[in-house]
Every structure is written in structure tokens, then in C-alpha cells.
């Protein structure tokens, strides 16, 4: 079984937890090093009391190389149009593997919205940071 690591930052404002998905990495130490760099150097992350989580995720399916992986996301939308109850799957070796699992997951987990995203491993998202108005 292959394991990769997701890195997500979070910031809690007025009891609402805002999350920033940064990316998927081959090694735990790589994700942790990137998290520390974001906390020191990237606007928004360095300016607010952000925390981060690194999660081990198994890869479902087989591929010769894992340059890209896919993940299924499910979420609800509250009265203020904020995403809530965010659910994320394990990782899939291909978008087809994720698509083949989606219907079964939707039967088990009740969410309003669903998507499948494909990510390049080792690539950081939210590179420019964020600003609070």
C-alpha cells in the first residue's frame, strides 16, 4: 500500500473554521517543512493564528507513477453560503478510480455537493497566501 500526505491549514474566525488545502506530498517531512515555510513566509498564514494538519492517506488503485492523484470531496452549504461538514476521501491513483467509487460513497455519506479533484503531487496550492478584509 502506498501512502501520501495531505497538508491543510486552518484558521478559526468567529467559530467558523476556514481551511486552506495546500497539497499532497510523498513524505511527511516534506509536508512539515512546507508548513513551517508557509507559517514564516507566506502572507496570511504568517499573519494569522493558523494551524495545520498533515494526514496520511492511502492510495487506492494502481499506477506505475503517482505524479498525480485524485480525491473526492463532499460538503454541505450553510445559510451563509459557507461550506460546512467537509468530507474528503482517501487518494485515488486515477480520476477513473475515484469516479468508480463516487456513487458508492454518495450512498453512505450525505452531502449536498460533490467533486473529484486531481492534484499534482509535490505542488503547493495557495502559494500567494491570503488577505482578510
JSON list of C-alpha atoms in Angstrom, two decimals:
[
{"chain": "A", "resi": 1, "resn": "UNK", "atom": "CA", "xyz": [0.00, 0.00, 0.00]},
{"chain": "A", "resi": 2, "resn": "UNK", "atom": "CA", "xyz": [1.28, 3.44, -0.95]},
{"chain": "A", "resi": 3, "resn": "UNK", "atom": "CA", "xyz": [0.77, 6.33, 1.48]},
{"chain": "A", "resi": 4, "resn": "UNK", "atom": "CA", "xyz": [0.96, 10.03, 0.66]},
{"chain": "A", "resi": 5, "resn": "UNK", "atom": "CA", "xyz": [0.42, 13.02, 2.95]},
{"chain": "A", "resi": 6, "resn": "UNK", "atom": "CA", "xyz": [-2.04, 15.91, 2.66]},
{"chain": "A", "resi": 7, "resn": "UNK", "atom": "CA", "xyz": [-1.31, 19.33, 4.15]},
{"chain": "A", "resi": 8, "resn": "UNK", "atom": "CA", "xyz": [-4.21, 21.57, 5.18]},
{"chain": "A", "resi": 9, "resn": "UNK", "atom": "CA", "xyz": [-4.03, 24.86, 7.08]},
{"chain": "A", "resi": 10, "resn": "UNK", "atom": "CA", "xyz": [-6.93, 26.14, 9.13]},
{"chain": "A", "resi": 11, "resn": "UNK", "atom": "CA", "xyz": [-7.91, 29.41, 10.75]},
{"chain": "A", "resi": 12, "resn": "UNK", "atom": "CA", "xyz": [-10.87, 29.83, 13.11]},
{"chain": "A", "resi": 13, "resn": "UNK", "atom": "CA", "xyz": [-12.76, 33.11, 12.86]},
{"chain": "A", "resi": 14, "resn": "UNK", "atom": "CA", "xyz": [-15.97, 33.73, 14.83]},
{"chain": "A", "resi": 15, "resn": "UNK", "atom": "CA", "xyz": [-16.46, 29.98, 15.39]},
{"chain": "A", "resi": 16, "resn": "UNK", "atom": "CA", "xyz": [-16.10, 29.29, 11.64]},
{"chain": "A", "resi": 17, "resn": "UNK", "atom": "CA", "xyz": [-13.16, 27.12, 10.62]},
{"chain": "A", "resi": 18, "resn": "UNK", "atom": "CA", "xyz": [-11.73, 28.18, 7.27]},
{"chain": "A", "resi": 19, "resn": "UNK", "atom": "CA", "xyz": [-9.49, 25.59, 5.63]},
{"chain": "A", "resi": 20, "resn": "UNK", "atom": "CA", "xyz": [-6.79, 26.00, 3.00]},
{"chain": "A", "resi": 21, "resn": "UNK", "atom": "CA", "xyz": [-5.82, 22.78, 1.22]},
{"chain": "A", "resi": 22, "resn": "UNK", "atom": "CA", "xyz": [-2.13, 23.15, 0.33]},
{"chain": "A", "resi": 23, "resn": "UNK", "atom": "CA", "xyz": [-1.33, 19.89, -1.44]},
{"chain": "A", "resi": 24, "resn": "UNK", "atom": "CA", "xyz": [-0.28, 16.25, -1.42]},
{"chain": "A", "resi": 25, "resn": "UNK", "atom": "CA", "xyz": [3.25, 15.17, -0.71]},
{"chain": "A", "resi": 26, "resn": "UNK", "atom": "CA", "xyz": [5.28, 11.97, -0.89]},
{"chain": "A", "resi": 27, "resn": "UNK", "atom": "CA", "xyz": [6.89, 12.31, 2.55]},
{"chain": "A", "resi": 28, "resn": "UNK", "atom": "CA", "xyz": [5.63, 13.53, 5.94]},
{"chain": "A", "resi": 29, "resn": "UNK", "atom": "CA", "xyz": [8.84, 15.54, 6.46]},
{"chain": "A", "resi": 30, "resn": "UNK", "atom": "CA", "xyz": [8.29, 17.30, 3.13]},
{"chain": "A", "resi": 31, "resn": "UNK", "atom": "CA", "xyz": [4.76, 18.38, 4.15]},
{"chain": "A", "resi": 32, "resn": "UNK", "atom": "CA", "xyz": [6.01, 19.54, 7.57]},
{"chain": "A", "resi": 33, "resn": "UNK", "atom": "CA", "xyz": [8.84, 21.57, 6.03]},
{"chain": "A", "resi": 34, "resn": "UNK", "atom": "CA", "xyz": [6.39, 23.28, 3.67]},
{"chain": "A", "resi": 35, "resn": "UNK", "atom": "CA", "xyz": [4.02, 24.01, 6.58]},
{"chain": "A", "resi": 36, "resn": "UNK", "atom": "CA", "xyz": [6.82, 25.73, 8.50]},
{"chain": "A", "resi": 37, "resn": "UNK", "atom": "CA", "xyz": [7.79, 27.77, 5.44]},
{"chain": "A", "resi": 38, "resn": "UNK", "atom": "CA", "xyz": [4.17, 28.91, 5.00]},
{"chain": "A", "resi": 39, "resn": "UNK", "atom": "CA", "xyz": [3.97, 29.95, 8.68]},
{"chain": "A", "resi": 40, "resn": "UNK", "atom": "CA", "xyz": [7.16, 32.01, 8.32]},
{"chain": "A", "resi": 41, "resn": "UNK", "atom": "CA", "xyz": [6.99, 33.40, 4.78]},
{"chain": "A", "resi": 42, "resn": "UNK", "atom": "CA", "xyz": [3.54, 33.31, 3.14]},
{"chain": "A", "resi": 43, "resn": "UNK", "atom": "CA", "xyz": [1.16, 36.26, 3.74]},
{"chain": "A", "resi": 44, "resn": "UNK", "atom": "CA", "xyz": [-1.98, 35.36, 5.64]},
{"chain": "A", "resi": 45, "resn": "UNK", "atom": "CA", "xyz": [-0.57, 32.14, 7.04]},
{"chain": "A", "resi": 46, "resn": "UNK", "atom": "CA", "xyz": [2.22, 34.05, 8.82]},
{"chain": "A", "resi": 47, "resn": "UNK", "atom": "CA", "xyz": [-0.09, 36.92, 9.82]},
{"chain": "A", "resi": 48, "resn": "UNK", "atom": "CA", "xyz": [-2.89, 34.96, 11.50]},
{"chain": "A", "resi": 49, "resn": "UNK", "atom": "CA", "xyz": [-3.05, 32.27, 14.13]},
{"chain": "A", "resi": 50, "resn": "UNK", "atom": "CA", "xyz": [-3.21, 29.46, 11.56]},
{"chain": "A", "resi": 51, "resn": "UNK", "atom": "CA", "xyz": [-2.71, 25.84, 12.44]},
{"chain": "A", "resi": 52, "resn": "UNK", "atom": "CA", "xyz": [-2.09, 22.94, 10.11]},
{"chain": "A", "resi": 53, "resn": "UNK", "atom": "CA", "xyz": [-2.81, 19.25, 9.80]},
{"chain": "A", "resi": 54, "resn": "UNK", "atom": "CA", "xyz": [-0.83, 16.61, 7.97]},
{"chain": "A", "resi": 55, "resn": "UNK", "atom": "CA", "xyz": [-2.84, 13.48, 7.24]},
{"chain": "A", "resi": 56, "resn": "UNK", "atom": "CA", "xyz": [-1.58, 10.14, 5.95]},
{"chain": "A", "resi": 57, "resn": "UNK", "atom": "CA", "xyz": [-3.76, 8.92, 3.10]},
{"chain": "A", "resi": 58, "resn": "UNK", "atom": "CA", "xyz": [-3.59, 5.56, 1.39]},
{"chain": "A", "resi": 59, "resn": "UNK", "atom": "CA", "xyz": [-3.69, 5.43, -2.40]},
{"chain": "A", "resi": 60, "resn": "UNK", "atom": "CA", "xyz": [-6.44, 3.29, -3.90]},
{"chain": "A", "resi": 61, "resn": "UNK", "atom": "CA", "xyz": [-5.76, 1.77, -7.32]},
{"chain": "A", "resi": 62, "resn": "UNK", "atom": "CA", "xyz": [-2.54, 1.07, -9.12]},
{"chain": "A", "resi": 63, "resn": "UNK", "atom": "CA", "xyz": [-0.27, 3.20, -11.23]},
{"chain": "A", "resi": 64, "resn": "UNK", "atom": "CA", "xyz": [3.33, 2.99, -12.37]},
{"chain": "A", "resi": 65, "resn": "UNK", "atom": "CA", "xyz": [3.96, 6.51, -11.10]},
{"chain": "A", "resi": 66, "resn": "UNK", "atom": "CA", "xyz": [1.99, 8.77, -8.79]},
{"chain": "A", "resi": 67, "resn": "UNK", "atom": "CA", "xyz": [2.72, 12.17, -10.32]},
{"chain": "A", "resi": 68, "resn": "UNK", "atom": "CA", "xyz": [-0.97, 12.93, -9.91]},
{"chain": "A", "resi": 69, "resn": "UNK", "atom": "CA", "xyz": [-3.68, 11.55, -7.63]},
{"chain": "A", "resi": 70, "resn": "UNK", "atom": "CA", "xyz": [-7.38, 12.26, -7.27]},
{"chain": "A", "resi": 71, "resn": "UNK", "atom": "CA", "xyz": [-9.52, 12.88, -4.21]},
{"chain": "A", "resi": 72, "resn": "UNK", "atom": "CA", "xyz": [-13.28, 13.02, -3.70]},
{"chain": "A", "resi": 73, "resn": "UNK", "atom": "CA", "xyz": [-14.68, 15.92, -1.71]},
{"chain": "A", "resi": 74, "resn": "UNK", "atom": "CA", "xyz": [-18.19, 16.23, -0.28]},
{"chain": "A", "resi": 75, "resn": "UNK", "atom": "CA", "xyz": [-19.64, 19.20, 1.63]},
{"chain": "A", "resi": 76, "resn": "UNK", "atom": "CA", "xyz": [-22.78, 20.98, 2.72]},
{"chain": "A", "resi": 77, "resn": "UNK", "atom": "CA", "xyz": [-23.55, 24.67, 2.27]},
{"chain": "A", "resi": 78, "resn": "UNK", "atom": "CA", "xyz": [-24.94, 26.57, 5.28]},
{"chain": "A", "resi": 79, "resn": "UNK", "atom": "CA", "xyz": [-27.39, 29.50, 5.28]},
{"chain": "A", "resi": 80, "resn": "UNK", "atom": "CA", "xyz": [-24.50, 31.98, 4.85]},
{"chain": "A", "resi": 81, "resn": "UNK", "atom": "CA", "xyz": [-23.26, 30.08, 1.75]},
{"chain": "A", "resi": 82, "resn": "UNK", "atom": "CA", "xyz": [-20.22, 28.79, 3.68]},
{"chain": "A", "resi": 83, "resn": "UNK", "atom": "CA", "xyz": [-19.00, 25.26, 3.09]},
{"chain": "A", "resi": 84, "resn": "UNK", "atom": "CA", "xyz": [-19.51, 23.04, 6.11]},
{"chain": "A", "resi": 85, "resn": "UNK", "atom": "CA", "xyz": [-19.27, 19.37, 7.05]},
{"chain": "A", "resi": 86, "resn": "UNK", "atom": "CA", "xyz": [-16.43, 18.89, 4.55]},
{"chain": "A", "resi": 87, "resn": "UNK", "atom": "CA", "xyz": [-15.61, 15.24, 3.88]},
{"chain": "A", "resi": 88, "resn": "UNK", "atom": "CA", "xyz": [-12.54, 14.03, 1.99]},
{"chain": "A", "resi": 89, "resn": "UNK", "atom": "CA", "xyz": [-11.74, 10.59, 0.66]},
{"chain": "A", "resi": 90, "resn": "UNK", "atom": "CA", "xyz": [-8.56, 8.61, 0.56]},
{"chain": "A", "resi": 91, "resn": "UNK", "atom": "CA", "xyz": [-6.48, 9.22, -2.56]},
{"chain": "A", "resi": 92, "resn": "UNK", "atom": "CA", "xyz": [-7.02, 7.51, -5.89]},
{"chain": "A", "resi": 93, "resn": "UNK", "atom": "CA", "xyz": [-4.34, 6.58, -8.40]},
{"chain": "A", "resi": 94, "resn": "UNK", "atom": "CA", "xyz": [-6.51, 7.93, -11.24]},
{"chain": "A", "resi": 95, "resn": "UNK", "atom": "CA", "xyz": [-9.63, 10.04, -11.79]},
{"chain": "A", "resi": 96, "resn": "UNK", "atom": "CA", "xyz": [-11.33, 6.92, -13.17]},
{"chain": "A", "resi": 97, "resn": "UNK", "atom": "CA", "xyz": [-10.69, 5.06, -9.88]},
{"chain": "A", "resi": 98, "resn": "UNK", "atom": "CA", "xyz": [-12.25, 8.00, -7.99]},
{"chain": "A", "resi": 99, "resn": "UNK", "atom": "CA", "xyz": [-15.22, 8.20, -10.37]},
{"chain": "A", "resi": 100, "resn": "UNK", "atom": "CA", "xyz": [-15.86, 4.47, -9.96]},
{"chain": "A", "resi": 101, "resn": "UNK", "atom": "CA", "xyz": [-16.05, 4.92, -6.16]},
{"chain": "A", "resi": 102, "resn": "UNK", "atom": "CA", "xyz": [-18.15, 8.08, -6.09]},
{"chain": "A", "resi": 103, "resn": "UNK", "atom": "CA", "xyz": [-21.64, 6.51, -6.37]},
{"chain": "A", "resi": 104, "resn": "UNK", "atom": "CA", "xyz": [-20.96, 4.08, -3.51]},
{"chain": "A", "resi": 105, "resn": "UNK", "atom": "CA", "xyz": [-19.60, 6.87, -1.30]},
{"chain": "A", "resi": 106, "resn": "UNK", "atom": "CA", "xyz": [-22.64, 9.07, -2.02]},
{"chain": "A", "resi": 107, "resn": "UNK", "atom": "CA", "xyz": [-24.90, 6.24, -0.80]},
{"chain": "A", "resi": 108, "resn": "UNK", "atom": "CA", "xyz": [-23.01, 6.09, 2.51]},
{"chain": "A", "resi": 109, "resn": "UNK", "atom": "CA", "xyz": [-22.32, 9.78, 3.17]},
{"chain": "A", "resi": 110, "resn": "UNK", "atom": "CA", "xyz": [-24.95, 12.50, 2.95]},
{"chain": "A", "resi": 111, "resn": "UNK", "atom": "CA", "xyz": [-23.59, 15.75, 1.48]},
{"chain": "A", "resi": 112, "resn": "UNK", "atom": "CA", "xyz": [-25.16, 18.40, -0.77]},
{"chain": "A", "resi": 113, "resn": "UNK", "atom": "CA", "xyz": [-22.20, 18.92, -3.09]},
{"chain": "A", "resi": 114, "resn": "UNK", "atom": "CA", "xyz": [-19.55, 16.57, -4.51]},
{"chain": "A", "resi": 115, "resn": "UNK", "atom": "CA", "xyz": [-16.48, 16.89, -6.69]},
{"chain": "A", "resi": 116, "resn": "UNK", "atom": "CA", "xyz": [-13.42, 14.95, -7.77]},
{"chain": "A", "resi": 117, "resn": "UNK", "atom": "CA", "xyz": [-10.20, 16.94, -7.92]},
{"chain": "A", "resi": 118, "resn": "UNK", "atom": "CA", "xyz": [-6.91, 15.78, -9.37]},
{"chain": "A", "resi": 119, "resn": "UNK", "atom": "CA", "xyz": [-3.67, 17.09, -7.87]},
{"chain": "A", "resi": 120, "resn": "UNK", "atom": "CA", "xyz": [-0.05, 17.02, -8.93]},
{"chain": "A", "resi": 121, "resn": "UNK", "atom": "CA", "xyz": [1.92, 15.52, -6.05]},
{"chain": "A", "resi": 122, "resn": "UNK", "atom": "CA", "xyz": [4.50, 17.85, -4.52]},
{"chain": "A", "resi": 123, "resn": "UNK", "atom": "CA", "xyz": [2.83, 21.02, -5.85]},
{"chain": "A", "resi": 124, "resn": "UNK", "atom": "CA", "xyz": [1.81, 23.71, -3.36]},
{"chain": "A", "resi": 125, "resn": "UNK", "atom": "CA", "xyz": [-1.54, 25.45, -3.73]},
{"chain": "A", "resi": 126, "resn": "UNK", "atom": "CA", "xyz": [-2.32, 28.85, -2.16]},
{"chain": "A", "resi": 127, "resn": "UNK", "atom": "CA", "xyz": [1.22, 30.00, -2.98]},
{"chain": "A", "resi": 128, "resn": "UNK", "atom": "CA", "xyz": [0.34, 33.70, -2.78]},
{"chain": "A", "resi": 129, "resn": "UNK", "atom": "CA", "xyz": [-1.33, 33.39, 0.62]},
{"chain": "A", "resi": 130, "resn": "UNK", "atom": "CA", "xyz": [-4.49, 35.27, 1.57]},
{"chain": "A", "resi": 131, "resn": "UNK", "atom": "CA", "xyz": [-5.70, 38.59, 2.98]},
{"chain": "A", "resi": 132, "resn": "UNK", "atom": "CA", "xyz": [-8.51, 39.22, 5.47]},
{"chain": "A", "resi": 133, "resn": "UNK", "atom": "CA", "xyz": [-10.82, 42.14, 4.68]}
]
